Amino acid sequence: MRAAAGGFADEIEARLEAEGKLKATAQKLDSFVQHAPFGVAMLDISGRFLSASERWRSDHQLTDTSLLGQHYDQVAPGAAMGSGDSFDRCLSGEVVTCAEQSIKHGGDIRWRRWELHPWWDDSGELGGVLAFSEDITEQKQVELQLKQNKDFLAAVLDSIQEGIVACDAEGRLSLFNQAARRFHGIAERPITPDRWAEYYDLYRADGKVPLEQEEIPLFRAIEGNVVRGAEMVIAPRDQPPRQIIANACPFYDSEGNKLGAVASMVDVTEQKTLENQLVQSQKMEAVGQLTGGLAHDFNNLLAVVLGNLELLGRSIEANEKAQRRVSAAIDAAQSGAELTKRLLAFSRRQVLQAEVVLANDLIRDMEELLKRTLGEVVELRLSLSEECLRTNIDPSQLKTAILNLAVNARDAMPDGGKLTIESALTVVGEADAVSSPEAVAGEHIVISVSDNGCGMSPEVARQVFEPFFTTKEVGKGTGLGLSMVYGFAKQSGGYLDVISEVGAGTTVRLYLPRDKGDCRAKAVFELPPSRGSFKAAKVLVVEDRADVRAVASAQLLELGCAIVEAKSGAEALDLLQCHADIDLLFTDIVMAGGMSGIELAKQALLKAPRLKLLYTSGFAEASMIQDALTDSGQILLTKPYGRDDLARALSMALDQGDGPAQDMESIPTQVGRVGQ
């Protein structure tokens, strides 16, 4: 009996000890739960709260009385867990991590992260859900601030025109803006940085030699170098290449550890293009001034040569052998005169005889001439617009321009081919005129001459309008054909452009200002015939060069005129005082001695209001006042000229009304440089 009682006591003692240990464990567990940095709640299988930690109640501003026994959907706002089927999923045995939720307490936004775990009772039956709730407000605020900073930085970077690229210390790209993507030709492609190199190539500044990896500015910066003003070319596979100037440098943390490198890139493609165009324009202008000056000297020399040859030819009419030699010399002199015309055409200082021209009619009139020039191996095709293509230009110069373009096209097709001449009406916008220094805004007629010949490289195409530049063999081209066309277009208020590709042919487009007049009526300019005899005319010849003056006087004498000579404007004014019967003043425009022919004419009219005027010049700048002379009804005879040209101009001048037109004030007095 006593033994049984002792055993029972031992059992009770053991149970009490176990219960004490269990209670102690439970107290420790409860202490851990109550003081955990996150909230813990236990819910039964129906979703009612069985218990909740102090942190849970504090976070949700709840008490035991407002929480225990309540369903989670019925408790105070903010105590719910997750959304939708989260609770049911947990009861099915799944551990559910709920999305972050914002809970508003007294106007403050608090952010929570939820995690739901199923729990089982001692019998192994599902008892309900253990819910863990963590306040991540501070973390969320930091993340939001970081995101705002990142978005702000991205917006700033994307708003600037410079391309920005950064990489970590291992060279992996970690930051890049929209401009950088655009420079590399991948702005519209969702491509990760590790695949960028598949879509572009890098070259040195010449655009030809590939850039080695150790030459790339960003990689140089990774090695610790600071890069300034490095020039390179980025060539996207499906876009035009871009000329880039890049700067790059490494960056470090506060302890001096290298974090990576950053590079900035500026797209200078347009700037480089404009610079090249400006240099080309300045070069063309400089060459134009030089050729214009040379042409002036040649014109004076040719005036003497051609004039004396004509005089000589008429004096030896009976000597047939000598006549042939003189005729050959005259032909050579006229070829020289044609050469100076081309020089003046390039320098945009030739004297143009502008009139209204219907471009399509002029091209059709040239068709047979073009066919003969091109030969049988080149097929000529005309594709002319049905619109009114009326322009106000020198028709003879336009014909020469088209012929020059056709000859160049023929020479590019030695084995034959096809040449197409097209005409069209186009409008050149202000933006186009700004982007291209050669372009002129407004309505233009466009004459395009295309061939399917050998084509030109970009380097050759950039030089084709320069005088004396030619790709032909020595002796087979002067290099002035296209330069003449260029000068004619510019002087006529238009411009020229060329499109060419090696092996694919060339197209040259001539733009000329459109005249909006009536296409049904075409102005026709015809030179009047010469009188044939000028015996009643007395002419005052004013020319500072004795040799030119002598030839002009001899030609006038042959025509039957009486002449009086002067070597300067001042001497001419004195002679007018002595010779009141002078009918016409024939004066050079640019003379040494300080008085131009225009100034002389103005002063001469004050002395002799009925005096007729005829001007001559071999100086390039005289073309600048041609329009003013024409508008005032006066005549300019360009050097060199033959006797027939002089006779025709003399007839026109003498047949004017009572004295020249009165509008002399609009004509510039000084032209060119005195003493040229």
PDB file of N, CA and C in Angstrom, residues 162-223:
ATOM      1  N   GLU A 162      23.861  65.045 -74.321  1.00  0.00           N
ATOM      2  CA  GLU A 162      25.064  64.227 -74.238  1.00  0.00           C
ATOM      3  C   GLU A 162      24.700  62.785 -73.891  1.00  0.00           C
ATOM      4  N   GLY A 163      25.412  61.862 -74.495  1.00  0.00           N
ATOM      5  CA  GLY A 163      25.241  60.466 -74.124  1.00  0.00           C
ATOM      6  C   GLY A 163      26.056  60.158 -72.882  1.00  0.00           C
ATOM      7  N   ILE A 164      25.450  59.491 -71.910  1.00  0.00           N
ATOM      8  CA  ILE A 164      26.123  59.132 -70.661  1.00  0.00           C
ATOM      9  C   ILE A 164      26.102  57.617 -70.516  1.00  0.00           C
ATOM     10  N   VAL A 165      27.278  57.034 -70.259  1.00  0.00           N
ATOM     11  CA  VAL A 165      27.401  55.599 -70.057  1.00  0.00           C
ATOM     12  C   VAL A 165      28.329  55.365 -68.863  1.00  0.00           C
ATOM     13  N   ALA A 166      27.919  54.475 -67.957  1.00  0.00           N
ATOM     14  CA  ALA A 166      28.762  54.127 -66.809  1.00  0.00           C
ATOM     15  C   ALA A 166      28.848  52.613 -66.695  1.00  0.00           C
ATOM     16  N   CYS A 167      29.943  52.151 -66.118  1.00  0.00           N
ATOM     17  CA  CYS A 167      30.120  50.718 -65.916  1.00  0.00           C
ATOM     18  C   CYS A 167      30.750  50.473 -64.552  1.00  0.00           C
ATOM     19  N   ASP A 168      30.651  49.229 -64.075  1.00  0.00           N
ATOM     20  CA  ASP A 168      31.276  48.892 -62.797  1.00  0.00           C
ATOM     21  C   ASP A 168      32.754  48.594 -63.020  1.00  0.00           C
ATOM     22  N   ALA A 169      33.422  48.206 -61.965  1.00  0.00           N
ATOM     23  CA  ALA A 169      34.870  47.999 -62.044  1.00  0.00           C
ATOM     24  C   ALA A 169      35.253  46.855 -62.977  1.00  0.00           C
ATOM     25  N   GLU A 170      34.306  45.941 -63.244  1.00  0.00           N
ATOM     26  CA  GLU A 170      34.583  44.825 -64.163  1.00  0.00           C
ATOM     27  C   GLU A 170      34.221  45.162 -65.608  1.00  0.00           C
ATOM     28  N   GLY A 171      33.727  46.360 -65.835  1.00  0.00           N
ATOM     29  CA  GLY A 171      33.396  46.773 -67.194  1.00  0.00           C
ATOM     30  C   GLY A 171      31.984  46.476 -67.622  1.00  0.00           C
ATOM     31  N   ARG A 172      31.132  46.038 -66.697  1.00  0.00           N
ATOM     32  CA  ARG A 172      29.733  45.755 -67.043  1.00  0.00           C
ATOM     33  C   ARG A 172      28.947  47.065 -67.033  1.00  0.00           C
ATOM     34  N   LEU A 173      28.245  47.334 -68.120  1.00  0.00           N
ATOM     35  CA  LEU A 173      27.473  48.571 -68.213  1.00  0.00           C
ATOM     36  C   LEU A 173      26.373  48.575 -67.161  1.00  0.00           C
ATOM     37  N   SER A 174      26.291  49.682 -66.437  1.00  0.00           N
ATOM     38  CA  SER A 174      25.310  49.763 -65.361  1.00  0.00           C
ATOM     39  C   SER A 174      24.396  50.968 -65.480  1.00  0.00           C
ATOM     40  N   LEU A 175      24.779  51.953 -66.294  1.00  0.00           N
ATOM     41  CA  LEU A 175      23.952  53.155 -66.431  1.00  0.00           C
ATOM     42  C   LEU A 175      24.147  53.722 -67.823  1.00  0.00           C
ATOM     43  N   PHE A 176      23.061  54.133 -68.434  1.00  0.00           N
ATOM     44  CA  PHE A 176      23.129  54.738 -69.756  1.00  0.00           C
ATOM     45  C   PHE A 176      21.845  55.523 -69.975  1.00  0.00           C
ATOM     46  N   ASN A 177      21.937  56.643 -70.677  1.00  0.00           N
ATOM     47  CA  ASN A 177      20.744  57.453 -70.923  1.00  0.00           C
ATOM     48  C   ASN A 177      20.249  57.249 -72.358  1.00  0.00           C
ATOM     49  N   GLN A 178      19.140  57.918 -72.654  1.00  0.00           N
ATOM     50  CA  GLN A 178      18.501  57.733 -73.954  1.00  0.00           C
ATOM     51  C   GLN A 178      19.398  58.207 -75.093  1.00  0.00           C
ATOM     52  N   ALA A 179      20.129  59.302 -74.861  1.00  0.00           N
ATOM     53  CA  ALA A 179      21.019  59.809 -75.909  1.00  0.00           C
ATOM     54  C   ALA A 179      22.079  58.770 -76.266  1.00  0.00           C
ATOM     55  N   ALA A 180      22.617  58.084 -75.237  1.00  0.00           N
ATOM     56  CA  ALA A 180      23.621  57.047 -75.501  1.00  0.00           C
ATOM     57  C   ALA A 180      23.024  55.922 -76.341  1.00  0.00           C
ATOM     58  N   ARG A 181      21.799  55.527 -76.020  1.00  0.00           N
ATOM     59  CA  ARG A 181      21.140  54.481 -76.814  1.00  0.00           C
ATOM     60  C   ARG A 181      20.935  54.968 -78.249  1.00  0.00           C
ATOM     61  N   ARG A 182      20.571  56.239 -78.396  1.00  0.00           N
ATOM     62  CA  ARG A 182      20.338  56.793 -79.742  1.00  0.00           C
ATOM     63  C   ARG A 182      21.640  56.826 -80.542  1.00  0.00           C
ATOM     64  N   PHE A 183      22.732  57.251 -79.908  1.00  0.00           N
ATOM     65  CA  PHE A 183      24.018  57.296 -80.604  1.00  0.00           C
ATOM     66  C   PHE A 183      24.419  55.918 -81.116  1.00  0.00           C
ATOM     67  N   HIS A 184      24.094  54.892 -80.346  1.00  0.00           N
ATOM     68  CA  HIS A 184      24.494  53.529 -80.712  1.00  0.00           C
ATOM     69  C   HIS A 184      23.462  52.834 -81.597  1.00  0.00           C
ATOM     70  N   GLY A 185      22.390  53.547 -81.937  1.00  0.00           N
ATOM     71  CA  GLY A 185      21.400  52.997 -82.854  1.00  0.00           C
ATOM     72  C   GLY A 185      20.471  51.977 -82.244  1.00  0.00           C
ATOM     73  N   ILE A 186      20.285  52.040 -80.918  1.00  0.00           N
ATOM     74  CA  ILE A 186      19.422  51.041 -80.272  1.00  0.00           C
ATOM     75  C   ILE A 186      18.364  51.714 -79.410  1.00  0.00           C
ATOM     76  N   ALA A 187      18.035  52.965 -79.739  1.00  0.00           N
ATOM     77  CA  ALA A 187      17.077  53.710 -78.917  1.00  0.00           C
ATOM     78  C   ALA A 187      15.714  53.036 -78.876  1.00  0.00           C
ATOM     79  N   GLU A 188      15.328  52.408 -79.974  1.00  0.00           N
ATOM     80  CA  GLU A 188      13.998  51.807 -80.050  1.00  0.00           C
ATOM     81  C   GLU A 188      14.022  50.301 -79.796  1.00  0.00           C
ATOM     82  N   ARG A 189      15.172  49.769 -79.391  1.00  0.00           N
ATOM     83  CA  ARG A 189      15.274  48.328 -79.189  1.00  0.00           C
ATOM     84  C   ARG A 189      15.399  48.004 -77.708  1.00  0.00           C
ATOM     85  N   PRO A 190      14.594  47.092 -77.195  1.00  0.00           N
ATOM     86  CA  PRO A 190      14.716  46.690 -75.774  1.00  0.00           C
ATOM     87  C   PRO A 190      15.884  45.731 -75.582  1.00  0.00           C
ATOM     88  N   ILE A 191      17.091  46.260 -75.696  1.00  0.00           N
ATOM     89  CA  ILE A 191      18.280  45.418 -75.662  1.00  0.00           C
ATOM     90  C   ILE A 191      19.061  45.692 -74.384  1.00  0.00           C
ATOM     91  N   THR A 192      19.477  44.653 -73.724  1.00  0.00           N
ATOM     92  CA  THR A 192      20.299  44.806 -72.518  1.00  0.00           C
ATOM     93  C   THR A 192      21.717  45.210 -72.927  1.00  0.00           C
ATOM     94  N   PRO A 193      22.415  45.938 -72.045  1.00  0.00           N
ATOM     95  CA  PRO A 193      23.738  46.464 -72.406  1.00  0.00           C
ATOM     96  C   PRO A 193      24.735  45.414 -72.861  1.00  0.00           C
ATOM     97  N   ASP A 194      24.623  44.180 -72.350  1.00  0.00           N
ATOM     98  CA  ASP A 194      25.597  43.161 -72.729  1.00  0.00           C
ATOM     99  C   ASP A 194      25.490  42.773 -74.198  1.00  0.00           C
ATOM    100  N   ARG A 195      24.398  43.198 -74.871  1.00  0.00           N
ATOM    101  CA  ARG A 195      24.229  42.861 -76.295  1.00  0.00           C
ATOM    102  C   ARG A 195      24.365  44.076 -77.212  1.00  0.00           C
ATOM    103  N   TRP A 196      24.711  45.219 -76.648  1.00  0.00           N
ATOM    104  CA  TRP A 196      24.832  46.422 -77.473  1.00  0.00           C
ATOM    105  C   TRP A 196      25.785  46.232 -78.647  1.00  0.00           C
ATOM    106  N   ALA A 197      26.918  45.636 -78.372  1.00  0.00           N
ATOM    107  CA  ALA A 197      27.977  45.546 -79.386  1.00  0.00           C
ATOM    108  C   ALA A 197      27.541  44.793 -80.638  1.00  0.00           C
ATOM    109  N   GLU A 198      26.425  44.083 -80.575  1.00  0.00           N
ATOM    110  CA  GLU A 198      25.938  43.358 -81.744  1.00  0.00           C
ATOM    111  C   GLU A 198      25.333  44.293 -82.782  1.00  0.00           C
ATOM    112  N   TYR A 199      25.083  45.545 -82.404  1.00  0.00           N
ATOM    113  CA  TYR A 199      24.302  46.423 -83.271  1.00  0.00           C
ATOM    114  C   TYR A 199      25.077  47.638 -83.781  1.00  0.00           C
ATOM    115  N   TYR A 200      26.371  47.743 -83.466  1.00  0.00           N
ATOM    116  CA  TYR A 200      27.137  48.881 -83.954  1.00  0.00           C
ATOM    117  C   TYR A 200      28.614  48.513 -84.022  1.00  0.00           C
ATOM    118  N   ASP A 201      29.365  49.353 -84.723  1.00  0.00           N
ATOM    119  CA  ASP A 201      30.821  49.223 -84.791  1.00  0.00           C
ATOM    120  C   ASP A 201      31.438  50.548 -84.367  1.00  0.00           C
ATOM    121  N   LEU A 202      32.645  50.487 -83.841  1.00  0.00           N
ATOM    122  CA  LEU A 202      33.361  51.684 -83.416  1.00  0.00           C
ATOM    123  C   LEU A 202      34.604  51.865 -84.285  1.00  0.00           C
ATOM    124  N   TYR A 203      34.839  53.121 -84.696  1.00  0.00           N
ATOM    125  CA  TYR A 203      35.992  53.431 -85.531  1.00  0.00           C
ATOM    126  C   TYR A 203      36.729  54.640 -84.960  1.00  0.00           C
ATOM    127  N   ARG A 204      37.950  54.789 -85.408  1.00  0.00           N
ATOM    128  CA  ARG A 204      38.685  55.998 -85.086  1.00  0.00           C
ATOM    129  C   ARG A 204      38.047  57.197 -85.793  1.00  0.00           C
ATOM    130  N   ALA A 205      38.607  58.382 -85.566  1.00  0.00           N
ATOM    131  CA  ALA A 205      37.982  59.608 -86.082  1.00  0.00           C
ATOM    132  C   ALA A 205      37.838  59.611 -87.598  1.00  0.00           C
ATOM    133  N   ASP A 206      38.698  58.858 -88.307  1.00  0.00           N
ATOM    134  CA  ASP A 206      38.599  58.828 -89.767  1.00  0.00           C
ATOM    135  C   ASP A 206      37.429  58.004 -90.268  1.00  0.00           C
ATOM    136  N   GLY A 207      36.776  57.254 -89.369  1.00  0.00           N
ATOM    137  CA  GLY A 207      35.633  56.441 -89.758  1.00  0.00           C
ATOM    138  C   GLY A 207      36.000  55.195 -90.531  1.00  0.00           C
ATOM    139  N   LYS A 208      37.292  54.874 -90.604  1.00  0.00           N
ATOM    140  CA  LYS A 208      37.738  53.729 -91.394  1.00  0.00           C
ATOM    141  C   LYS A 208      38.427  52.659 -90.549  1.00  0.00           C
ATOM    142  N   VAL A 209      39.306  53.088 -89.660  1.00  0.00           N
ATOM    143  CA  VAL A 209      40.087  52.140 -88.865  1.00  0.00           C
ATOM    144  C   VAL A 209      39.287  51.730 -87.625  1.00  0.00           C
ATOM    145  N   PRO A 210      39.010  50.429 -87.454  1.00  0.00           N
ATOM    146  CA  PRO A 210      38.238  49.986 -86.282  1.00  0.00           C
ATOM    147  C   PRO A 210      38.934  50.369 -84.982  1.00  0.00           C
ATOM    148  N   LEU A 211      38.155  50.667 -83.975  1.00  0.00           N
ATOM    149  CA  LEU A 211      38.667  51.044 -82.664  1.00  0.00           C
ATOM    150  C   LEU A 211      38.883  49.781 -81.839  1.00  0.00           C
ATOM    151  N   GLU A 212      40.104  49.588 -81.383  1.00  0.00           N
ATOM    152  CA  GLU A 212      40.398  48.448 -80.519  1.00  0.00           C
ATOM    153  C   GLU A 212      39.806  48.688 -79.132  1.00  0.00           C
ATOM    154  N   GLN A 213      39.543  47.604 -78.388  1.00  0.00           N
ATOM    155  CA  GLN A 213      38.895  47.749 -77.083  1.00  0.00           C
ATOM    156  C   GLN A 213      39.694  48.643 -76.150  1.00  0.00           C
ATOM    157  N   GLU A 214      41.027  48.525 -76.189  1.00  0.00           N
ATOM    158  CA  GLU A 214      41.825  49.336 -75.271  1.00  0.00           C
ATOM    159  C   GLU A 214      41.851  50.813 -75.669  1.00  0.00           C
ATOM    160  N   GLU A 215      41.302  51.134 -76.859  1.00  0.00           N
ATOM    161  CA  GLU A 215      41.231  52.533 -77.286  1.00  0.00           C
ATOM    162  C   GLU A 215      39.897  53.170 -76.932  1.00  0.00           C
ATOM    163  N   ILE A 216      38.900  52.371 -76.584  1.00  0.00           N
ATOM    164  CA  ILE A 216      37.573  52.908 -76.265  1.00  0.00           C
ATOM    165  C   ILE A 216      37.669  53.748 -74.998  1.00  0.00           C
ATOM    166  N   PRO A 217      37.162  54.980 -74.992  1.00  0.00           N
ATOM    167  CA  PRO A 217      37.316  55.879 -73.843  1.00  0.00           C
ATOM    168  C   PRO A 217      36.869  55.265 -72.524  1.00  0.00           C
ATOM    169  N   LEU A 218      35.735  54.557 -72.494  1.00  0.00           N
ATOM    170  CA  LEU A 218      35.239  53.993 -71.243  1.00  0.00           C
ATOM    171  C   LEU A 218      36.197  52.943 -70.695  1.00  0.00           C
ATOM    172  N   PHE A 219      36.746  52.117 -71.579  1.00  0.00           N
ATOM    173  CA  PHE A 219      37.672  51.089 -71.122  1.00  0.00           C
ATOM    174  C   PHE A 219      39.004  51.695 -70.686  1.00  0.00           C
ATOM    175  N   ARG A 220      39.403  52.770 -71.336  1.00  0.00           N
ATOM    176  CA  ARG A 220      40.613  53.471 -70.896  1.00  0.00           C
ATOM    177  C   ARG A 220      40.410  54.034 -69.495  1.00  0.00           C
ATOM    178  N   ALA A 221      39.182  54.528 -69.218  1.00  0.00           N
ATOM    179  CA  ALA A 221      38.888  55.078 -67.893  1.00  0.00           C
ATOM    180  C   ALA A 221      38.886  53.979 -66.835  1.00  0.00           C
ATOM    181  N   ILE A 222      38.408  52.775 -67.195  1.00  0.00           N
ATOM    182  CA  ILE A 222      38.418  51.660 -66.242  1.00  0.00           C
ATOM    183  C   ILE A 222      39.845  51.350 -65.802  1.00  0.00           C
ATOM    184  N   GLU A 223      40.790  51.551 -66.724  1.00  0.00           N
ATOM    185  CA  GLU A 223      42.193  51.296 -66.406  1.00  0.00           C
ATOM    186  C   GLU A 223      42.806  52.418 -65.577  1.00  0.00           C
TER     187      GLU A 223
END
